[in-house]
Amino acid sequence: MRDKSVLRKLLGLCVATVVVVGRELHEAGDGGRSKLVVKVRRRARVRGRCGRCGVVAPWFDNGGGERRWRHIDVGMASCELVADAPRVSCPEHGVTVAEVSFARHDSAFTRAFEDLVVFDAIVSNKLAAARRHGISWRAVDHMCIRVATEALGRIDLLEGLVAIAIDEVKYKKGHRYLTVVCDHLTGRVIWAMKGRNKETVRAFFDALGEERAGQLQFLTCDGAEWIRSVIAERASDAVVCLDTFHLISWATAALDEVRREEWNALRRNGGAHAAKEFKGLRWILVRNWENLSSKQKGTIRDLERANKRAFRAWQLKEELRDVMSMPLVAARRGLDSWLAYASRSRLAPFVKLARTIRHYRESIEATLEWKLTNGISESNNAAIGRIRSAARGFHDPESFITMIMLNRAGIAPQLPWAPGS
Ligand SMILES: [Zn+2]
């Protein structure tokens, strides 16, 4: 195999479009890193295209001469591609630098290098990816935006939706929220925007359009009026389901309120030791029974003797979870007896929750009937939480949205050497 074709293969350059013209190794000085500079050119038979839209366009001039793109490292050395950057005259975009097959428009990095960096930023975070590849955080941020924008331009995530979930996600302390929409069938995030109010939900329906909104059959959300009123306005034919994930989280919040009341009562009555033990219970109580260790299960059994009110609250939470996993007819009956029990429980947070559940009864039964359950909201919420903590919070909501889409919308780049990429 000839030297140049070995090099072309090592660099993963496409034989149909690119020819390796020459190469040079710039050896490092003290402590530095060597750099392999590879000169390439477009194959003569490949026609010039507009760098912005990809349409075949007539040659205009030689532009600013040679340009350089950082490429994936080769062994211990970094690597740079060098090529002429002629300009074409696009009927739509005017005089533009011609497209090169190995890089995105207006980038100082090759497509493969960007995909690799963005892949790393998704599995860890932007700072880690920046350090790993010796580039700035800002450069990684721009790559994420470029890769996401390109991918979102290729696919229409709002096409063919039948069942969706509308939810809010915190991105920063002090009540800064995004509204996030997921597709129940694919589990993907399909839309996100800063804010949580009627205007935000209307913006989603604007993007969706009237016809596609009319095709929606199911929507899940929590009890929020700002979501429900817009749904009534824009997708009145759809069945509104109350996400079980939200229902269970309401019950968990009620349980925690009871625990806190009991803890305060213990403290007031001078049971400092008991109060301290009680505080530590929190994480055991809110977890699902099947996820507890046998020692933790023992602690809950002991609670039955130690504090009847907290135990009853815990039972109510677990029973509601059971009811929500039953088939429709059994669940209807189960919910009736649960409501009766909760109303008589003399636990104020659960008496209140029973009222709320009666209010949303129709939505809850729709959820049971159509089995649009917590899976999707729960896993997307957890994943979005991981994205936020990996980045140690986000100041810029757009940047957070970009990472959510790259992670959860099915548009993450493959590794450059993955088959078919
Ligand atoms: Zn163009």
Short mmCIF file of C-alpha atoms and ligand atoms in Angstrom, two decimals:
data_model
loop_
_atom_site.label_atom_id
_atom_site.label_comp_id
_atom_site.label_asym_id
_atom_site.label_seq_id
_atom_site.Cartn_x
_atom_site.Cartn_y
_atom_site.Cartn_z
CA MET A 1 0.00 0.00 0.00
CA ARG A 2 1.31 3.38 -0.89
CA ASP A 3 2.39 5.75 1.84
CA LYS A 4 -0.26 8.34 0.99
CA SER A 5 -3.12 5.90 0.95
CA VAL A 6 -1.99 4.48 4.32
CA LEU A 7 -2.09 8.02 5.65
CA ARG A 8 -5.50 8.69 4.09
CA LYS A 9 -6.88 5.57 5.78
CA LEU A 10 -5.27 6.43 9.12
CA LEU A 11 -6.94 9.81 8.99
CA GLY A 12 -10.27 8.35 7.91
CA LEU A 13 -10.53 10.58 4.84
CA CYS A 14 -13.00 9.63 2.14
CA VAL A 15 -11.34 8.23 -0.99
CA ALA A 16 -14.12 9.52 -3.23
CA THR A 17 -13.66 13.17 -2.32
CA VAL A 18 -10.17 13.79 -0.91
CA VAL A 19 -6.62 13.25 -2.15
CA VAL A 20 -3.60 13.46 0.15
CA VAL A 21 -1.08 15.76 -1.49
CA GLY A 22 1.72 15.84 1.05
CA ARG A 23 2.65 15.64 4.70
CA GLU A 24 5.12 17.09 7.12
CA LEU A 25 5.93 16.33 10.74
CA HIS A 26 6.62 19.39 12.84
CA GLU A 27 8.73 18.01 15.64
CA ALA A 28 8.11 19.34 19.10
CA GLY A 29 10.52 21.49 21.03
CA ASP A 30 11.01 20.98 24.76
CA GLY A 31 8.00 19.41 26.38
CA GLY A 32 5.74 20.23 23.43
CA ARG A 33 3.84 17.97 21.18
CA SER A 34 4.71 17.02 17.61
CA LYS A 35 2.26 17.95 14.92
CA LEU A 36 1.49 16.08 11.74
CA VAL A 37 0.41 18.50 9.02
CA VAL A 38 -1.29 16.84 6.06
CA LYS A 39 -1.98 18.73 2.88
CA VAL A 40 -5.10 17.55 1.05
CA ARG A 41 -7.17 18.65 -1.91
CA ARG A 42 -10.60 17.97 -3.30
CA ARG A 43 -10.75 15.38 -6.08
CA ALA A 44 -11.00 17.10 -9.43
CA ARG A 45 -14.24 15.39 -10.38
CA VAL A 46 -16.02 16.51 -7.20
CA ARG A 47 -17.95 19.67 -7.98
CA GLY A 48 -17.81 22.78 -5.86
CA ARG A 49 -20.69 23.28 -3.45
CA CYS A 50 -21.87 26.11 -1.26
CA GLY A 51 -20.45 25.70 2.25
CA ARG A 52 -23.71 26.79 3.82
CA CYS A 53 -26.39 24.90 1.90
CA GLY A 54 -24.46 22.26 -0.06
CA VAL A 55 -25.94 23.21 -3.41
CA VAL A 56 -23.63 22.84 -6.45
CA ALA A 57 -22.38 26.34 -7.25
CA PRO A 58 -19.98 27.91 -9.81
CA TRP A 59 -16.38 28.68 -8.85
CA PHE A 60 -15.84 32.31 -7.84
CA ASP A 61 -12.20 32.81 -6.76
CA ASN A 62 -9.41 31.31 -4.66
CA GLY A 63 -10.65 33.00 -1.53
CA GLY A 64 -8.17 33.63 1.24
CA GLY A 65 -5.78 30.84 0.23
CA GLU A 66 -5.03 27.89 2.48
CA ARG A 67 -7.02 26.98 5.55
CA ARG A 68 -6.30 24.64 8.44
CA TRP A 69 -8.48 22.26 10.41
CA ARG A 70 -7.54 20.46 13.60
CA HIS A 71 -8.10 16.73 13.06
CA ILE A 72 -8.08 13.68 15.36
CA ASP A 73 -4.65 13.03 16.92
CA VAL A 74 -2.33 10.51 15.30
CA GLY A 75 -0.48 8.54 17.94
CA MET A 76 1.36 10.97 20.22
CA ALA A 77 1.14 13.83 17.72
CA SER A 78 -1.68 16.21 17.06
CA CYS A 79 -2.86 16.48 13.49
CA GLU A 80 -3.88 19.27 11.17
CA LEU A 81 -5.34 19.17 7.67
CA VAL A 82 -4.42 21.93 5.22
CA ALA A 83 -6.34 22.66 2.03
CA ASP A 84 -7.13 25.49 -0.37
CA ALA A 85 -10.42 27.18 0.40
CA PRO A 86 -11.79 28.51 -2.87
CA ARG A 87 -15.06 30.41 -2.94
CA VAL A 88 -18.18 29.63 -4.93
CA SER A 89 -21.08 31.81 -5.89
CA CYS A 90 -24.26 30.36 -4.42
CA PRO A 91 -27.55 31.51 -5.92
CA GLU A 92 -28.94 31.85 -2.40
CA HIS A 93 -25.99 32.72 -0.17
CA GLY A 94 -23.83 34.72 -2.57
CA VAL A 95 -20.05 34.35 -2.48
CA THR A 96 -19.24 31.67 0.11
CA VAL A 97 -16.30 29.44 0.97
CA ALA A 98 -16.83 26.12 -0.81
CA GLU A 99 -17.85 23.08 1.20
CA VAL A 100 -15.12 20.67 2.26
CA SER A 101 -16.24 17.10 2.80
CA PHE A 102 -14.35 16.65 6.08
CA ALA A 103 -15.43 19.77 8.02
CA ARG A 104 -18.54 21.74 8.90
CA HIS A 105 -18.91 25.24 7.54
CA ASP A 106 -17.10 27.96 9.50
CA SER A 107 -15.27 25.60 11.80
CA ALA A 108 -11.54 25.35 12.53
CA PHE A 109 -11.95 21.63 13.30
CA THR A 110 -12.75 18.63 11.15
CA ARG A 111 -16.13 16.95 11.40
CA ALA A 112 -14.58 13.77 12.87
CA PHE A 113 -12.71 15.76 15.53
CA GLU A 114 -15.86 17.67 16.47
CA ASP A 115 -17.93 14.50 16.68
CA LEU A 116 -15.33 12.93 18.98
CA VAL A 117 -15.18 15.98 21.27
CA VAL A 118 -18.98 16.29 21.43
CA PHE A 119 -19.25 12.56 22.14
CA ASP A 120 -16.87 13.06 25.09
CA ALA A 121 -18.75 16.16 26.27
CA ILE A 122 -21.97 14.13 26.35
CA VAL A 123 -20.58 11.19 28.30
CA SER A 124 -18.67 13.41 30.74
CA ASN A 125 -18.94 17.18 30.43
CA LYS A 126 -17.59 20.07 28.35
CA LEU A 127 -14.74 20.90 30.70
CA ALA A 128 -13.47 17.32 30.75
CA ALA A 129 -13.71 17.13 26.95
CA ALA A 130 -11.86 20.45 26.62
CA ARG A 131 -8.99 19.21 28.81
CA ARG A 132 -8.85 15.82 27.14
CA HIS A 133 -8.42 17.37 23.68
CA GLY A 134 -6.42 20.46 24.67
CA ILE A 135 -8.94 23.03 23.46
CA SER A 136 -10.95 25.72 25.22
CA TRP A 137 -14.28 25.17 26.95
CA ARG A 138 -15.78 27.74 24.60
CA ALA A 139 -14.59 25.79 21.55
CA VAL A 140 -16.33 22.67 22.94
CA ASP A 141 -19.48 24.70 23.58
CA HIS A 142 -19.50 25.94 19.96
CA MET A 143 -18.98 22.40 18.68
CA CYS A 144 -21.97 21.15 20.69
CA ILE A 145 -24.13 23.90 19.19
CA ARG A 146 -22.87 23.20 15.63
CA VAL A 147 -23.39 19.45 15.91
CA ALA A 148 -26.85 19.82 17.48
CA THR A 149 -27.97 22.46 14.97
CA GLU A 150 -26.83 20.33 12.04
CA ALA A 151 -28.58 17.21 13.38
CA LEU A 152 -31.80 19.05 14.21
CA GLY A 153 -31.83 20.53 10.72
CA ARG A 154 -31.76 17.00 9.28
CA ILE A 155 -34.70 15.58 11.20
CA ASP A 156 -38.11 16.86 12.20
CA LEU A 157 -38.67 15.72 15.77
CA LEU A 158 -42.24 17.04 15.77
CA GLU A 159 -43.38 14.75 12.96
CA GLY A 160 -45.85 11.92 13.61
CA LEU A 161 -46.48 12.57 17.31
CA VAL A 162 -49.34 10.66 18.92
CA ALA A 163 -48.61 10.76 22.65
CA ILE A 164 -46.45 13.36 24.37
CA ALA A 165 -45.44 14.40 27.88
CA ILE A 166 -45.09 18.05 28.86
CA ASP A 167 -42.98 18.76 31.90
CA GLU A 168 -40.85 21.36 33.61
CA VAL A 169 -37.19 21.05 34.54
CA LYS A 170 -35.11 23.27 36.77
CA TYR A 171 -31.88 24.55 35.28
CA LYS A 172 -30.70 26.94 37.94
CA LYS A 173 -31.38 27.95 41.51
CA GLY A 174 -34.05 30.55 42.10
CA HIS A 175 -36.91 29.09 40.10
CA ARG A 176 -35.37 29.08 36.64
CA TYR A 177 -37.13 26.46 34.59
CA LEU A 178 -37.33 24.96 31.13
CA THR A 179 -40.40 23.37 29.62
CA VAL A 180 -39.53 20.01 28.10
CA VAL A 181 -41.68 17.91 25.77
CA CYS A 182 -41.10 14.17 25.25
CA ASP A 183 -42.49 11.61 22.82
CA HIS A 184 -44.07 8.68 24.67
CA LEU A 185 -43.45 6.24 21.84
CA THR A 186 -39.71 6.83 21.39
CA GLY A 187 -38.94 8.16 24.87
CA ARG A 188 -37.06 11.03 23.27
CA VAL A 189 -37.01 14.67 24.21
CA ILE A 190 -38.43 16.46 21.17
CA TRP A 191 -38.65 20.08 22.25
CA ALA A 192 -37.40 22.34 25.06
CA MET A 193 -37.58 26.03 25.81
CA LYS A 194 -36.78 28.45 28.60
CA GLY A 195 -39.70 29.35 30.87
CA ARG A 196 -42.69 27.61 32.37
CA ASN A 197 -45.88 29.44 31.62
CA LYS A 198 -48.69 29.51 29.09
CA GLU A 199 -46.54 31.38 26.58
CA THR A 200 -43.92 28.61 26.60
CA VAL A 201 -46.54 25.90 26.02
CA ARG A 202 -48.12 28.01 23.27
CA ALA A 203 -44.69 28.32 21.61
CA PHE A 204 -44.55 24.52 21.45
CA PHE A 205 -47.98 24.31 19.83
CA ASP A 206 -46.97 27.05 17.39
CA ALA A 207 -43.95 25.01 16.35
CA LEU A 208 -46.11 21.90 16.07
CA GLY A 209 -48.78 23.56 13.95
CA GLU A 210 -52.52 23.10 14.00
CA GLU A 211 -52.69 20.00 11.85
CA ARG A 212 -50.15 18.00 13.83
CA ALA A 213 -51.65 19.19 17.12
CA GLY A 214 -54.95 17.73 15.89
CA GLN A 215 -53.25 14.34 15.49
CA LEU A 216 -52.18 14.18 19.13
CA GLN A 217 -54.17 11.58 20.99
CA PHE A 218 -52.63 11.60 24.44
CA LEU A 219 -50.87 14.16 26.57
CA THR A 220 -49.42 13.55 29.99
CA CYS A 221 -48.49 16.29 32.41
CA ASP A 222 -48.77 17.17 36.06
CA GLY A 223 -51.67 19.17 37.45
CA ALA A 224 -50.24 22.54 36.36
CA GLU A 225 -52.92 24.91 35.10
CA TRP A 226 -50.49 26.71 32.76
CA ILE A 227 -50.08 23.47 30.84
CA ARG A 228 -53.66 22.22 31.04
CA SER A 229 -55.32 25.44 29.93
CA VAL A 230 -53.16 25.66 26.79
CA ILE A 231 -53.84 22.00 25.99
CA ALA A 232 -57.57 22.73 26.22
CA GLU A 233 -57.01 25.61 23.82
CA ARG A 234 -54.77 23.90 21.24
CA ALA A 235 -55.32 20.15 21.46
CA SER A 236 -58.82 19.83 22.83
CA ASP A 237 -59.38 16.39 21.25
CA ALA A 238 -56.46 14.76 23.05
CA VAL A 239 -56.95 12.75 26.23
CA VAL A 240 -55.10 14.40 29.10
CA CYS A 241 -53.43 11.92 31.43
CA LEU A 242 -51.87 12.69 34.75
CA ASP A 243 -48.37 11.30 34.71
CA THR A 244 -48.07 8.63 37.43
CA PHE A 245 -44.59 9.90 38.09
CA HIS A 246 -46.10 13.17 39.31
CA LEU A 247 -48.82 11.42 41.26
CA ILE A 248 -46.29 9.34 43.17
CA SER A 249 -44.08 12.36 43.76
CA TRP A 250 -47.08 14.17 45.33
CA ALA A 251 -47.55 11.22 47.67
CA THR A 252 -43.86 11.21 48.50
CA ALA A 253 -44.01 14.93 49.30
CA ALA A 254 -47.04 14.33 51.57
CA LEU A 255 -45.16 11.55 53.35
CA ASP A 256 -42.18 13.82 53.87
CA GLU A 257 -44.42 16.49 55.32
CA VAL A 258 -45.81 14.01 57.87
CA ARG A 259 -42.28 12.88 58.73
CA ARG A 260 -41.20 16.48 59.27
CA GLU A 261 -44.19 17.21 61.51
CA GLU A 262 -43.45 14.13 63.62
CA TRP A 263 -39.80 15.04 63.83
CA ASN A 264 -40.64 18.56 65.03
CA ALA A 265 -43.06 17.13 67.59
CA LEU A 266 -40.32 14.84 68.92
CA ARG A 267 -37.88 17.72 69.18
CA ARG A 268 -40.39 19.89 71.02
CA ASN A 269 -41.04 17.11 73.48
CA GLY A 270 -37.36 16.85 74.30
CA GLY A 271 -36.66 13.55 72.57
CA ALA A 272 -33.42 14.80 71.01
CA HIS A 273 -32.04 11.33 70.39
CA ALA A 274 -35.25 10.00 68.88
CA ALA A 275 -35.59 13.14 66.78
CA LYS A 276 -32.11 12.66 65.38
CA GLU A 277 -32.86 9.07 64.46
CA PHE A 278 -36.07 10.17 62.86
CA LYS A 279 -34.38 12.72 60.66
CA GLY A 280 -32.18 10.00 59.20
CA LEU A 281 -35.29 8.09 58.16
CA ARG A 282 -36.06 10.42 55.33
CA TRP A 283 -34.12 8.61 52.60
CA ILE A 284 -35.46 5.25 53.64
CA LEU A 285 -39.07 6.43 53.63
CA VAL A 286 -39.07 8.05 50.22
CA ARG A 287 -37.43 5.10 48.45
CA ASN A 288 -39.49 2.35 46.87
CA TRP A 289 -39.94 -0.69 49.10
CA GLU A 290 -38.37 -3.08 46.57
CA ASN A 291 -35.20 -0.97 46.50
CA LEU A 292 -34.58 -1.18 50.23
CA SER A 293 -32.04 -3.49 51.86
CA SER A 294 -33.33 -5.99 54.40
CA LYS A 295 -31.90 -3.86 57.22
CA GLN A 296 -33.78 -0.81 55.91
CA LYS A 297 -36.96 -2.88 55.62
CA GLY A 298 -36.50 -3.79 59.28
CA THR A 299 -36.28 -0.10 60.17
CA ILE A 300 -39.63 0.50 58.48
CA ARG A 301 -41.20 -2.45 60.31
CA ASP A 302 -39.93 -0.99 63.59
CA LEU A 303 -41.53 2.29 62.67
CA GLU A 304 -44.95 0.68 62.99
CA ARG A 305 -44.37 0.49 66.74
CA ALA A 306 -42.28 3.65 67.11
CA ASN A 307 -44.45 6.14 65.24
CA LYS A 308 -47.87 5.14 63.97
CA ARG A 309 -48.53 8.34 62.06
CA ALA A 310 -45.32 8.20 60.03
CA PHE A 311 -45.91 4.51 59.38
CA ARG A 312 -49.45 5.15 58.14
CA ALA A 313 -48.14 7.87 55.82
CA TRP A 314 -45.55 5.48 54.45
CA GLN A 315 -48.23 2.83 53.89
CA LEU A 316 -50.39 5.30 52.00
CA LYS A 317 -47.52 6.18 49.67
CA GLU A 318 -46.68 2.54 48.95
CA GLU A 319 -50.33 1.61 48.47
CA LEU A 320 -50.83 4.37 45.94
CA ARG A 321 -47.86 3.00 44.01
CA ASP A 322 -49.46 -0.44 44.05
CA VAL A 323 -52.80 0.91 42.85
CA MET A 324 -51.14 2.68 39.94
CA SER A 325 -49.59 -0.56 38.74
CA MET A 326 -52.90 -2.49 38.71
CA PRO A 327 -55.08 -3.14 35.67
CA LEU A 328 -57.82 -0.56 35.15
CA VAL A 329 -60.81 -2.22 36.88
CA ALA A 330 -58.82 -3.29 39.92
CA ALA A 331 -57.13 0.12 40.04
CA ARG A 332 -60.48 1.94 40.04
CA ARG A 333 -61.59 -0.09 43.02
CA GLY A 334 -58.19 0.28 44.67
CA LEU A 335 -58.27 4.03 44.20
CA ASP A 336 -61.73 4.24 45.81
CA SER A 337 -60.58 2.49 48.95
CA TRP A 338 -57.30 4.40 48.96
CA LEU A 339 -59.20 7.71 48.85
CA ALA A 340 -61.49 6.61 51.67
CA TYR A 341 -58.51 5.51 53.78
CA ALA A 342 -56.52 8.69 53.06
CA SER A 343 -59.47 10.95 53.87
CA ARG A 344 -59.93 9.25 57.24
CA SER A 345 -56.20 9.05 58.00
CA ARG A 346 -56.12 12.23 60.11
CA LEU A 347 -52.88 13.09 58.32
CA ALA A 348 -53.47 16.57 56.94
CA PRO A 349 -51.11 16.25 53.91
CA PHE A 350 -52.87 13.05 52.82
CA VAL A 351 -56.35 14.43 53.38
CA LYS A 352 -55.31 17.26 51.08
CA LEU A 353 -53.76 14.85 48.56
CA ALA A 354 -57.02 12.85 48.48
CA ARG A 355 -58.86 16.03 47.51
CA THR A 356 -56.32 16.74 44.74
CA ILE A 357 -56.61 13.19 43.43
CA ARG A 358 -60.42 13.45 43.33
CA HIS A 359 -60.00 16.63 41.31
CA TYR A 360 -57.79 14.89 38.74
CA ARG A 361 -59.58 11.55 38.88
CA GLU A 362 -60.49 11.58 35.19
CA SER A 363 -56.90 12.25 34.10
CA ILE A 364 -55.64 9.57 36.45
CA GLU A 365 -58.01 6.96 35.08
CA ALA A 366 -57.03 7.92 31.55
CA THR A 367 -53.43 7.23 32.55
CA LEU A 368 -54.38 3.81 33.87
CA GLU A 369 -56.51 3.02 30.87
CA TRP A 370 -53.90 3.96 28.26
CA LYS A 371 -50.92 2.83 30.34
CA LEU A 372 -48.96 6.00 29.65
CA THR A 373 -46.97 5.65 32.81
CA ASN A 374 -44.05 7.18 34.51
CA GLY A 375 -41.22 5.53 32.60
CA ILE A 376 -40.49 8.30 30.17
CA SER A 377 -40.77 11.34 32.44
CA GLU A 378 -38.87 9.57 35.16
CA SER A 379 -35.96 8.52 33.02
CA ASN A 380 -35.75 11.83 31.18
CA ASN A 381 -35.94 13.76 34.44
CA ALA A 382 -33.18 11.64 35.92
CA ALA A 383 -31.02 12.01 32.82
CA ILE A 384 -31.54 15.77 32.69
CA GLY A 385 -30.57 15.94 36.38
CA ARG A 386 -27.36 14.09 35.55
CA ILE A 387 -26.60 16.48 32.68
CA ARG A 388 -27.11 19.44 35.00
CA SER A 389 -24.92 18.09 37.78
CA ALA A 390 -22.18 16.93 35.35
CA ALA A 391 -21.93 20.56 34.24
CA ARG A 392 -22.30 21.82 37.83
CA GLY A 393 -25.37 23.78 36.84
CA PHE A 394 -26.07 25.83 33.75
CA HIS A 395 -26.13 29.60 33.60
CA ASP A 396 -27.22 29.74 30.03
CA PRO A 397 -30.54 27.99 29.34
CA GLU A 398 -29.74 27.64 25.62
CA SER A 399 -26.57 25.77 26.44
CA PHE A 400 -28.53 23.46 28.76
CA ILE A 401 -31.14 22.85 26.05
CA THR A 402 -28.38 21.98 23.56
CA MET A 403 -26.97 19.35 25.93
CA ILE A 404 -30.44 17.95 26.68
CA MET A 405 -31.15 17.58 22.97
CA LEU A 406 -27.74 16.00 22.24
CA ASN A 407 -28.31 13.58 25.09
CA ARG A 408 -32.00 12.77 24.91
CA ALA A 409 -33.28 13.59 21.41
CA GLY A 410 -31.41 10.77 19.70
CA ILE A 411 -29.08 13.16 17.84
CA ALA A 412 -25.79 12.44 19.61
CA PRO A 413 -22.91 11.95 17.15
CA GLN A 414 -21.45 8.49 16.78
CA LEU A 415 -17.76 7.95 17.31
CA PRO A 416 -15.98 8.80 14.04
CA TRP A 417 -14.85 5.19 13.57
CA ALA A 418 -18.30 3.66 14.24
CA PRO A 419 -19.56 1.60 11.30
CA GLY A 420 -21.69 3.65 8.96
CA SER A 421 -20.79 7.01 10.45
ZN ZN B 1 -25.87 28.26 -0.44
#
